[in-house]
Amino acid sequence: MAAMAASHAAVTARAFGASASLKGAKGGAKGLAAASPGSIRRRAPVAAAGDAGGVRVGPLSDAEVVRTARPEYIPDRISDPNYVRVFDTTLRDGEQSPGATLTSKEKLEIARNLAKLGVDIIEAGFPIASPDDLEAVRQIAKVVGNEVYPDGYVPVICGLSRANKRDIDASWEGVRHARRPRIHTFIATSPIHMEFKLRKTPDEVVKIAVEAVTYARSLGCVDVEFSPEDAGRSDPIFLHRILTAVVEAGATTLNIPDTVGICLPTEFGELIAGIKANVPGQFVISTHCQNDLGLSTANSLAGVANGARQVECTINGIGERAGNASLEEVCMAIFMRGQEKIFGTYTSINPVYIYPCSKMVREYSGMAVQPHKAIVGANAFAHESGIHQDGMLKNKLTYEIIAPETIGYFRGDGDVGVVMGKHSGRHALKSKLKQLGYPLEGEALDEVFNRFKLVAEQKTGGMVDDEIIALVNSEAAGGDSSEVSWKLEEVQVVCGTMGLPTATVKMTGPDAITRVNATVGSGPVDAVYKAIDGLVGIKVHLVEYSVNAVVEGIESLAQTRVAIRPDVQQLPAGRTAVMKANVQTGSVEARTFMATGADTDIVVASARAYVSAINRMISFMRAAEASRAAEEAAAGRKQDEVAAAAAAAPAAR
């Protein structure tokens, strides 16, 4: 069986010129650092089998993954014409998704995993949006932007800015601490945007763009990306004019956004080809494709086929409106077909980290992934048709073009299989969680185990994998236990046709005092939420609520998903961290916080999700306030030092 799994992964990897490498597999693995330049693009890390003892059923350790080699990074050129840079904007464009607010700590963890994944550029945020956004970008630049891997890889850390000095200053302040900082500036170039949004003439727009790039270079940033917003609806002749001007001003990457997702693949490919043919100078062409018509992946690949050598995308395709080009789709398409069908193109993504990254972004952002989502959806490697099942039992390659282990999804010997029940012990749960990609230890494991036992005792037939995953996500939704402000202890509701729905809620607050509150509402969930509001003392607006069964059957766990937004009129003075600027309009709006909860009781699941969302909001505000206090203290110390130096000067004379 081990040999079959290894063979399956190896065949998948070699399908279009790639080879599988895994330390510890039969025959060992050779490192990629010594690969000749011509062989670099034909190698990629693939995870499948463990040792000869059997099929691997858990994630690889970082030491077991042989990282993919890549050309030396030079801002305005790529030594290998077939290499495609991957620019991840999950932390910037992805966070623009309604409800996808991330804390600074969560952003840092995601950035670290993106570095493991091997993305070339991490767009860490929009620093001018808020002080917390600036601090998050700065932290990522200082930490992830200086973590050099043994093969010499370190990601470029990028900050977005509009084409004005204030934005560019904030962006540079955020990214300048990285070994490889980049400023990304943009201005709209389509007739409708210039006339109605900017109220500028084409000549004025060109002047602003050139001044922005020139100013960014004057700060000492040698890596400047320029984007003509809404390029998909821009006049090609004007586009060539403004791009030529910014290249002359020092832009090293020209990013071509299909901002509203209007282009067809043939159109977008022609747009890229036209830029390559008509814009002189040394630069890298990039794509940024929105998914409004479901064509973001196809358009990105069309761009690559016509000369683009950077693709901008997000994990799970999250982003504004219908989202962005999905990193896992674009990169795996190049991985599988780039050698044969896209002129030998390749990336240096380490595919075994795709699924873990997807899972982390899903959990932290609260943005669910549809079951039929390509590559990372729950059904991506599921087979229900009898004909398909028969083929899979005979040879997995009959219906799977990618081995799930390739992207870091380990289903083990004939699937994960074992059903966990009320008699399962802590060790068994720990093993199962590791199998599912959740290697929990210590208090985190204890909390999940306690919840697991409570739920398992109420169910017959045990808990399947999806229910365990829902339970883990429910526990993780509020952040680390050290950051939890309010803990839900007990919930009791009385409802029906005989009277007003009434809820009694017991919670422990951040001061370790347990409090009880009882209220009535229009329904049981409404009553519970009002009782929680009364205890927490922070008014919020519920902007989204949904509940779904995790699996089929009346005894299934219920998973509730909520999104809340703080009532800014009721917040204490100075708590402006929950406000952020919109990257496109500049308008200031309240952040949305999302969380999930799971339980066999729908009301309890709803309460858990609501409390988790509130804890996320409180944790976010506390972190922002601590950051602001630290900055004010540092500024005060600097003023004292200046004053002391000024006072000492006369004495020295």
XYZ file of C-alpha atoms in Angstrom:
653
model
C 0.000 0.000 0.000
C 2.883 2.352 0.838
C 4.426 1.698 -2.532
C 1.122 2.423 -4.257
C 0.733 5.767 -2.467
C 4.299 6.747 -3.235
C 3.798 5.735 -6.860
C 0.569 7.720 -7.059
C 2.219 10.893 -5.759
C 5.267 10.386 -7.929
C 3.138 9.921 -11.049
C 1.173 13.053 -10.137
C 4.370 15.031 -9.672
C 5.926 13.721 -12.884
C 2.793 14.162 -14.963
C 4.210 17.290 -16.527
C 7.905 17.120 -15.793
C 8.039 17.445 -11.978
C 9.678 14.964 -9.672
C 8.653 13.998 -6.156
C 10.998 14.544 -3.238
C 10.407 13.524 0.357
C 13.024 12.947 3.023
C 12.439 9.610 4.660
C 10.690 8.019 1.682
C 12.188 4.983 -0.014
C 15.457 5.829 -1.643
C 15.773 9.129 0.273
C 15.656 12.529 -1.387
C 18.235 14.819 -2.876
C 18.200 18.518 -2.014
C 17.233 21.018 -4.663
C 19.799 23.695 -3.885
C 22.375 21.960 -6.052
C 20.036 21.480 -9.001
C 21.250 22.847 -12.281
C 19.404 25.946 -13.585
C 17.770 23.946 -16.330
C 16.358 21.426 -13.884
C 14.991 23.822 -11.281
C 11.559 24.209 -12.815
C 11.129 20.451 -13.103
C 11.315 19.871 -9.377
C 8.725 20.474 -6.698
C 8.217 19.098 -3.186
C 5.506 16.473 -3.014
C 4.417 14.621 0.105
C 2.972 11.154 -0.120
C 4.466 8.134 1.575
C 6.339 7.778 4.819
C 8.714 4.934 5.512
C 8.244 1.372 4.342
C 5.986 0.692 7.300
C 2.910 2.132 5.640
C 1.101 5.123 4.181
C 1.678 8.444 5.869
C -1.451 9.569 7.696
C -0.292 12.892 9.113
C 1.313 16.126 7.994
C 5.023 16.356 7.301
C 7.387 18.166 9.604
C 9.055 21.191 8.036
C 12.381 19.327 8.070
C 10.921 16.597 5.831
C 9.890 19.006 3.073
C 12.464 19.637 0.354
C 11.842 23.242 -0.641
C 11.648 24.205 -4.291
C 14.566 26.180 -5.699
C 14.039 29.543 -7.380
C 16.062 32.103 -9.368
C 17.860 34.895 -7.517
C 15.489 37.767 -6.701
C 16.069 40.941 -8.728
C 13.183 43.476 -8.568
C 12.876 44.401 -12.242
C 13.827 41.142 -13.957
C 13.827 37.347 -13.642
C 16.891 35.445 -14.813
C 14.820 32.436 -15.922
C 12.182 33.592 -18.448
C 9.935 30.665 -17.507
C 9.774 31.454 -13.801
C 6.516 32.957 -12.460
C 6.561 34.890 -9.195
C 3.672 34.377 -6.790
C 2.393 37.536 -5.101
C 0.023 36.728 -2.236
C -2.403 39.449 -1.173
C -4.473 37.458 1.341
C -3.517 39.834 4.147
C -4.473 42.925 2.143
C -7.060 42.292 -0.559
C -8.284 39.133 1.160
C -8.981 41.004 4.385
C -11.213 43.388 2.443
C -13.801 40.598 2.389
C -16.693 41.647 4.643
C -16.137 39.987 8.015
C -12.579 38.859 7.338
C -10.941 40.985 10.044
C -7.661 39.515 11.285
C -5.699 40.438 14.402
C -2.020 41.373 14.141
C -1.053 38.044 15.692
C -3.187 36.121 13.184
C -1.683 38.080 10.301
C 1.817 37.236 11.507
C 0.986 33.523 11.735
C -0.540 33.533 8.250
C 2.510 35.382 6.883
C 4.821 32.781 8.399
C 2.834 30.012 6.733
C 2.900 31.877 3.421
C 6.687 31.910 3.723
C 6.644 28.144 4.278
C 4.436 27.892 1.208
C 7.152 29.754 -0.676
C 5.333 32.778 -2.095
C 7.747 35.298 -3.566
C 5.947 38.416 -2.327
C 3.622 38.907 0.654
C 1.414 41.991 0.446
C 1.098 42.464 4.194
C -1.578 45.150 4.219
C -2.713 48.695 3.512
C -0.720 50.583 6.175
C -2.598 53.885 5.930
C -5.917 52.151 6.727
C -5.349 52.336 10.504
C -2.529 52.384 13.083
C -3.142 48.685 13.712
C -2.769 47.882 10.013
C 0.507 49.800 9.943
C 1.780 47.967 13.020
C 0.783 44.585 11.550
C 2.725 45.320 8.343
C 5.702 46.556 10.357
C 5.701 43.421 12.505
C 5.531 41.107 9.484
C 8.383 43.034 7.842
C 10.547 42.782 10.972
C 9.841 39.102 11.622
C 8.890 37.249 8.424
C 10.789 39.671 6.212
C 14.014 38.795 8.028
C 13.593 35.034 8.468
C 16.049 33.650 5.916
C 15.595 29.979 5.059
C 18.631 27.693 4.653
C 18.265 27.895 0.863
C 18.564 31.703 1.025
C 14.849 32.354 0.476
C 13.229 35.291 2.232
C 9.927 36.761 1.006
C 9.525 40.292 -0.281
C 7.240 42.251 2.074
C 4.953 44.686 0.270
C 2.638 47.472 1.419
C -0.139 49.021 -0.661
C -0.602 52.760 -1.064
C -2.653 55.102 -3.148
C -0.706 57.512 -5.344
C -0.076 60.165 -2.701
C 2.825 60.946 -0.361
C 0.935 60.262 2.878
C -0.010 56.751 1.805
C 3.457 56.052 0.428
C 5.119 57.267 3.629
C 2.945 54.909 5.689
C 3.672 52.029 3.334
C 7.425 52.616 3.499
C 7.336 52.916 7.283
C 5.669 49.511 7.393
C 7.879 47.573 4.968
C 11.285 49.257 5.287
C 12.324 46.888 8.085
C 12.261 43.870 5.734
C 15.324 42.616 3.877
C 13.363 42.982 0.641
C 10.781 45.780 0.973
C 8.382 46.763 -1.808
C 5.971 49.683 -2.182
C 2.875 49.034 -4.293
C 1.112 52.194 -5.471
C -1.906 52.576 -7.733
C -4.264 54.998 -9.441
C -7.310 54.358 -11.633
C -6.897 54.638 -15.416
C -10.271 53.691 -16.916
C -12.429 56.512 -18.357
C -15.270 55.862 -15.895
C -12.945 55.971 -12.879
C -11.014 59.041 -14.040
C -14.195 60.971 -14.792
C -16.479 60.036 -11.909
C -14.198 58.898 -9.063
C -10.978 60.832 -9.516
C -12.395 63.758 -11.482
C -9.021 64.025 -13.214
C -7.922 64.305 -16.828
C -5.681 61.616 -18.329
C -2.743 64.026 -18.261
C -3.288 64.700 -14.562
C -3.475 60.968 -13.814
C -0.171 60.338 -15.610
C 1.451 63.173 -13.648
C 0.174 61.818 -10.311
C 1.352 58.288 -11.142
C 4.847 59.436 -12.126
C 5.156 61.600 -9.013
C 4.071 58.693 -6.811
C 6.635 56.270 -8.262
C 9.359 58.918 -8.194
C 8.615 59.702 -4.548
C 8.619 56.021 -3.576
C 12.045 55.581 -5.181
C 13.321 58.736 -3.457
C 12.665 57.127 -0.060
C 15.249 54.477 -0.843
C 12.860 51.774 -2.017
C 14.363 50.062 -5.068
C 11.376 47.747 -5.568
C 8.266 49.679 -6.638
C 5.140 48.145 -8.127
C 2.602 50.251 -10.012
C -1.001 49.280 -10.774
C -3.335 51.080 -13.197
C -6.609 50.332 -11.406
C -9.385 48.997 -13.651
C -6.888 48.261 -16.427
C -9.397 45.810 -17.892
C -11.643 48.731 -18.908
C -8.845 51.186 -19.712
C -7.939 52.416 -23.196
C -4.917 50.303 -24.246
C -3.156 53.280 -25.848
C -3.475 55.339 -22.654
C -2.437 52.309 -20.634
C 0.771 51.964 -22.667
C 1.440 55.676 -22.186
C 1.098 55.716 -18.395
C 2.990 52.439 -17.955
C 5.881 53.724 -20.069
C 5.988 56.879 -17.931
C 6.091 55.028 -14.595
C 8.775 52.625 -15.839
C 10.900 55.639 -16.766
C 10.216 56.981 -13.249
C 11.524 53.773 -11.673
C 8.685 51.229 -11.431
C 10.057 47.681 -11.399
C 6.779 45.723 -11.608
C 3.720 46.638 -13.681
C 0.638 44.997 -12.212
C -2.366 44.822 -14.533
C -5.606 44.551 -12.537
C -8.896 43.362 -13.952
C -10.453 45.226 -11.033
C -14.087 44.424 -11.771
C -13.504 40.991 -13.314
C -14.948 41.995 -16.681
C -12.335 40.508 -19.034
C -12.561 37.210 -20.851
C -9.337 35.168 -20.960
C -8.681 36.021 -24.608
C -9.144 39.739 -23.889
C -6.910 39.707 -20.850
C -4.239 37.728 -22.671
C -4.259 40.283 -25.497
C -4.010 43.098 -22.941
C -0.869 41.555 -21.425
C 0.640 40.821 -24.838
C 0.009 44.423 -25.901
C 1.803 45.783 -22.851
C 4.755 43.485 -23.416
C 4.997 44.635 -27.041
C 4.398 48.362 -26.557
C 5.933 49.367 -23.221
C 9.742 49.663 -23.375
C 12.110 49.198 -20.453
C 13.085 46.638 -17.828
C 10.176 45.431 -15.664
C 8.111 42.418 -14.645
C 4.474 42.196 -15.796
C 1.975 41.048 -13.163
C -1.685 40.027 -13.173
C -4.364 40.799 -10.584
C -7.701 39.265 -11.568
C -10.978 39.587 -9.687
C -13.544 36.791 -9.894
C -16.795 38.639 -10.658
C -17.492 36.403 -13.679
C -15.725 33.354 -12.235
C -12.777 33.841 -14.613
C -9.990 34.992 -12.288
C -7.962 31.779 -12.531
C -8.454 31.511 -16.303
C -7.499 35.172 -16.784
C -4.390 34.804 -14.615
C -3.241 31.806 -16.654
C -3.995 33.673 -19.896
C -1.785 36.478 -18.592
C 1.042 34.050 -17.867
C 0.686 32.483 -21.311
C 1.101 35.951 -22.851
C 4.152 37.057 -20.904
C 3.135 37.960 -17.351
C 5.683 36.634 -14.872
C 3.958 37.500 -11.612
C 0.481 36.416 -10.516
C -1.381 38.097 -7.669
C -3.769 35.862 -5.767
C -5.162 34.966 -2.342
C -5.548 31.809 -0.305
C -9.040 30.344 -0.903
C -9.665 33.163 -3.393
C -11.003 35.489 -0.673
C -11.284 39.192 -1.433
C -13.524 42.071 -2.414
C -16.954 41.113 -3.818
C -16.616 37.721 -5.584
C -12.988 37.402 -4.525
C -9.604 37.136 -6.212
C -7.737 34.595 -8.236
C -7.246 31.604 -5.953
C -3.586 30.898 -5.191
C -4.139 27.166 -4.922
C -5.919 27.028 -8.287
C -3.446 29.181 -10.209
C -0.344 27.568 -8.722
C -1.554 23.985 -9.057
C -2.638 24.657 -12.650
C 0.906 25.852 -13.404
C 2.323 22.944 -11.393
C 0.296 20.409 -13.379
C 0.199 21.976 -16.852
C 2.798 24.757 -16.992
C 5.569 22.594 -18.400
C 3.483 21.156 -21.202
C 0.875 23.784 -22.001
C 2.118 27.178 -20.757
C 5.524 27.365 -22.409
C 7.448 25.618 -19.645
C 6.399 27.983 -16.854
C 6.790 27.053 -13.185
C 6.637 28.562 -9.690
C 8.535 27.787 -6.494
C 5.450 27.110 -4.405
C 5.814 24.178 -1.996
C 2.408 22.510 -2.585
C 2.437 20.459 0.619
C 1.649 23.666 2.555
C -1.385 24.614 0.458
C -3.994 22.783 2.530
C -2.589 23.897 5.926
C -2.539 27.515 4.705
C -6.082 27.209 3.391
C -7.260 25.793 6.685
C -5.554 28.539 8.712
C -7.028 31.338 6.582
C -10.464 29.728 6.783
C -10.305 29.486 10.571
C -8.855 32.930 11.245
C -10.952 34.859 8.746
C -14.196 32.975 9.362
C -14.671 32.787 5.580
C -16.097 29.367 4.758
C -14.826 27.414 1.745
C -17.550 25.949 -0.453
C -17.432 22.132 -0.497
C -16.887 21.950 -4.260
C -14.041 24.507 -4.254
C -11.196 23.301 -6.471
C -8.095 21.940 -4.711
C -9.091 22.684 -1.079
C -12.860 22.101 -0.924
C -14.256 19.318 1.248
C -15.419 17.426 -1.854
C -12.264 17.992 -3.913
C -11.078 14.456 -3.132
C -14.427 12.835 -2.365
C -16.029 10.222 -4.642
C -19.662 9.154 -4.280
C -20.565 7.864 -7.733
C -20.418 4.072 -7.904
C -18.493 4.179 -11.172
C -15.987 6.629 -9.696
C -15.600 4.577 -6.525
C -14.950 1.452 -8.565
C -12.259 3.252 -10.541
C -10.665 4.699 -7.396
C -10.466 1.272 -5.761
C -8.679 -0.078 -8.817
C -6.382 2.889 -9.441
C -6.623 6.335 -7.838
C -5.332 7.986 -10.988
C -8.596 7.128 -12.754
C -10.368 10.090 -11.123
C -7.711 12.058 -9.226
C -5.237 14.146 -11.209
C -3.646 15.377 -7.974
C -2.817 13.204 -4.986
C -4.346 14.921 -1.924
C -1.042 14.390 -0.091
C 0.583 16.662 -2.677
C -1.201 19.680 -1.191
C -0.820 18.532 2.403
C -4.184 16.793 2.822
C -3.554 13.376 4.368
C -6.445 10.958 4.413
C -4.371 7.914 5.349
C -5.015 4.275 4.546
C -8.348 4.189 2.733
C -9.322 7.546 4.278
C -8.857 8.703 7.872
C -11.523 6.172 8.775
C -11.649 5.713 12.551
C -14.821 6.989 14.231
C -14.275 8.677 17.597
C -16.856 8.161 20.368
C -17.496 8.713 24.056
C -15.083 5.926 25.007
C -12.177 7.409 23.032
C -9.307 8.668 25.183
C -7.140 11.753 25.126
C -4.319 10.015 23.267
C -6.681 8.708 20.597
C -8.107 12.202 20.086
C -4.615 13.698 19.911
C -3.658 11.154 17.255
C -6.864 11.788 15.305
C -6.362 15.565 15.437
C -2.801 15.233 14.167
C -4.130 13.017 11.388
C -6.583 15.752 10.456
C -3.883 18.440 10.503
C -4.441 19.830 14.017
C -1.346 18.910 16.087
C -2.636 20.263 19.413
C -0.745 20.059 22.698
C -1.173 21.134 26.313
C -4.079 23.364 27.296
C -5.357 23.647 23.731
C -5.675 19.855 23.545
C -7.276 19.698 27.004
C -9.970 22.225 26.045
C -10.857 20.399 22.833
C -10.840 17.029 24.628
C -13.209 18.262 27.346
C -15.632 19.616 24.734
C -15.277 16.435 22.680
C -16.252 14.233 25.641
C -19.278 16.382 26.457
C -20.538 16.258 22.876
C -19.667 12.581 22.265
C -21.704 11.492 25.281
C -24.803 13.023 23.684
C -24.372 11.255 20.342
C -24.864 7.651 19.314
C -22.533 6.221 16.718
C -19.604 8.500 17.556
C -18.284 11.632 15.841
C -16.989 11.715 12.284
C -14.037 13.764 11.081
C -16.050 16.784 9.924
C -17.691 17.074 13.348
C -14.332 16.942 15.118
C -12.978 19.637 12.790
C -16.037 21.799 13.511
C -15.436 21.324 17.227
C -11.781 22.376 16.928
C -12.687 25.421 14.854
C -15.303 26.383 17.430
C -12.702 26.258 20.220
C -10.162 28.202 18.150
C -12.559 30.900 16.980
C -12.039 33.141 19.992
C -8.242 33.090 19.746
C -5.728 31.725 22.219
C -7.076 30.931 25.674
C -4.780 33.603 27.097
C -6.607 36.204 25.009
C -10.171 35.133 25.816
C -12.017 37.900 27.655
C -15.356 36.228 28.280
C -15.977 32.519 28.785
C -19.396 30.966 28.284
C -20.193 28.720 31.252
C -23.873 27.765 30.978
C -26.894 28.504 28.802
C -30.529 27.719 29.579
C -33.512 28.687 27.416
C -37.262 28.335 27.762
C -39.284 28.806 24.586
C -42.345 27.574 22.768
C -45.906 28.707 22.110
C -46.853 29.256 25.751
C -44.866 32.418 26.554
C -41.969 34.707 25.790
C -38.657 33.026 24.958
C -36.397 33.453 27.988
C -32.661 32.838 28.294
C -30.377 32.574 31.301
C -26.650 32.859 30.629
C -23.717 32.368 32.995
C -20.326 33.766 31.928
C -16.919 34.397 33.478
C -15.415 37.760 32.647
C -11.847 38.989 32.246
C -11.783 39.767 35.986
C -12.433 36.051 36.743
C -15.828 36.899 38.263
C -18.781 34.743 37.193
C -21.990 36.596 36.393
C -25.524 35.535 35.451
C -28.053 37.393 33.328
C -31.593 36.497 32.220
C -33.565 38.231 29.468
C -36.449 37.683 27.086
C -36.300 37.966 23.313
C -38.195 37.394 20.105
C -36.757 33.864 19.969
C -34.338 31.653 21.915
C -31.214 32.848 20.083
C -32.263 36.490 20.323
C -32.834 36.076 24.062
C -29.407 34.469 24.525
C -27.664 37.212 22.573
C -29.383 39.930 24.586
C -28.334 38.200 27.812
C -24.734 38.054 26.579
C -24.844 41.736 25.574
C -26.026 42.621 29.061
C -23.076 40.819 30.646
C -20.351 42.006 28.267
C -21.487 45.638 28.212
C -20.380 46.328 24.619
C -23.100 47.000 22.084
C -22.646 45.248 18.748
C -24.717 44.757 15.617
C -25.324 41.250 14.301
C -24.737 41.503 10.551
C -24.749 37.813 9.634
C -26.109 34.624 11.179
C -26.279 31.133 9.711
C -26.543 27.600 11.048
C -25.819 24.335 9.236
C -25.654 20.644 10.065
C -22.050 19.439 9.884
C -23.069 15.998 8.567
C -26.318 14.252 7.658
C -28.633 12.996 10.368
C -30.674 14.369 13.251
C -27.793 13.893 15.712
C -25.319 15.925 13.677
C -23.405 18.769 15.260
C -24.767 22.193 14.389
C -22.221 24.752 13.228
C -23.218 28.381 13.617
C -21.473 31.269 11.881
C -21.955 34.869 12.996
C -20.546 38.234 11.997
C -20.764 41.257 14.273
C -19.875 44.913 13.940
C -19.298 47.219 16.927
C -21.653 50.104 17.536
C -19.095 52.890 17.162
C -21.412 55.369 18.894
C -21.301 53.300 22.084
C -17.560 52.593 22.199
C -15.370 54.346 24.798
C -13.550 57.451 23.556
C -10.314 56.746 21.717
C -11.174 53.205 20.652
C -10.781 53.956 16.970
C -8.911 50.731 16.194
C -12.141 49.101 15.022
C -12.323 51.647 12.202
C -10.466 51.197 8.930
C -10.160 53.045 5.633
C -11.481 51.473 2.447
C -8.575 50.960 0.038
C -10.545 52.092 -3.022
C -12.872 54.811 -1.746
C -10.934 56.073 1.262
C -14.117 56.030 3.355
C -13.785 54.992 7.008
C -15.955 52.126 8.213
C -16.232 49.775 11.180
C -14.512 46.401 10.980
C -16.556 43.201 10.988
C -15.619 40.263 13.218
C -16.622 36.721 12.361
C -16.574 33.439 14.325
C -18.107 29.969 14.402
C -19.493 27.740 17.124
C -20.391 24.053 17.168
C -22.567 21.948 19.454
C -25.336 19.358 19.275
C -27.610 22.131 20.597
C -28.266 24.903 18.072
C -28.765 27.535 20.772
C -25.508 26.614 22.518
C -23.665 26.630 19.166
C -25.107 30.080 18.487
C -24.007 31.347 21.888
C -20.479 29.994 21.417
C -20.130 31.668 18.029
C -21.400 35.001 19.371
C -19.056 34.974 22.379
C -16.116 34.007 20.159
C -16.826 36.919 17.811
C -17.024 39.325 20.762
C -13.729 37.975 22.129
C -12.089 38.491 18.742
C -13.268 42.092 18.701
C -12.089 42.773 22.271
C -8.726 41.090 21.593
C -8.290 43.198 18.453
C -9.035 46.442 20.319
C -6.708 45.567 23.197
C -3.826 44.756 20.866
C -4.363 48.000 18.949
C -4.490 50.034 22.174
C -1.315 48.372 23.483
C 0.439 49.141 20.199
C -0.691 52.764 20.306
C 0.396 53.122 23.946
C 3.833 51.710 23.103
C 4.204 54.171 20.221
C 3.173 57.101 22.435
C 5.625 55.996 25.134
C 8.432 55.729 22.584
C 7.569 59.186 21.209
C 7.567 60.586 24.753
C 10.980 59.102 25.482
C 12.343 60.551 22.278
C 11.006 64.000 23.198
C 12.604 63.719 26.642
C 15.936 62.782 25.067
C 15.759 65.762 22.708
C 14.859 68.095 25.574
C 17.685 66.700 27.731
C 20.167 67.137 24.893
C 19.002 70.719 24.331
C 19.345 71.510 28.039
C 22.842 70.003 28.173
C 24.098 71.956 25.170
C 24.531 75.377 26.935
C 26.356 73.711 29.821
C 28.766 72.048 27.417
C 29.514 75.409 25.821
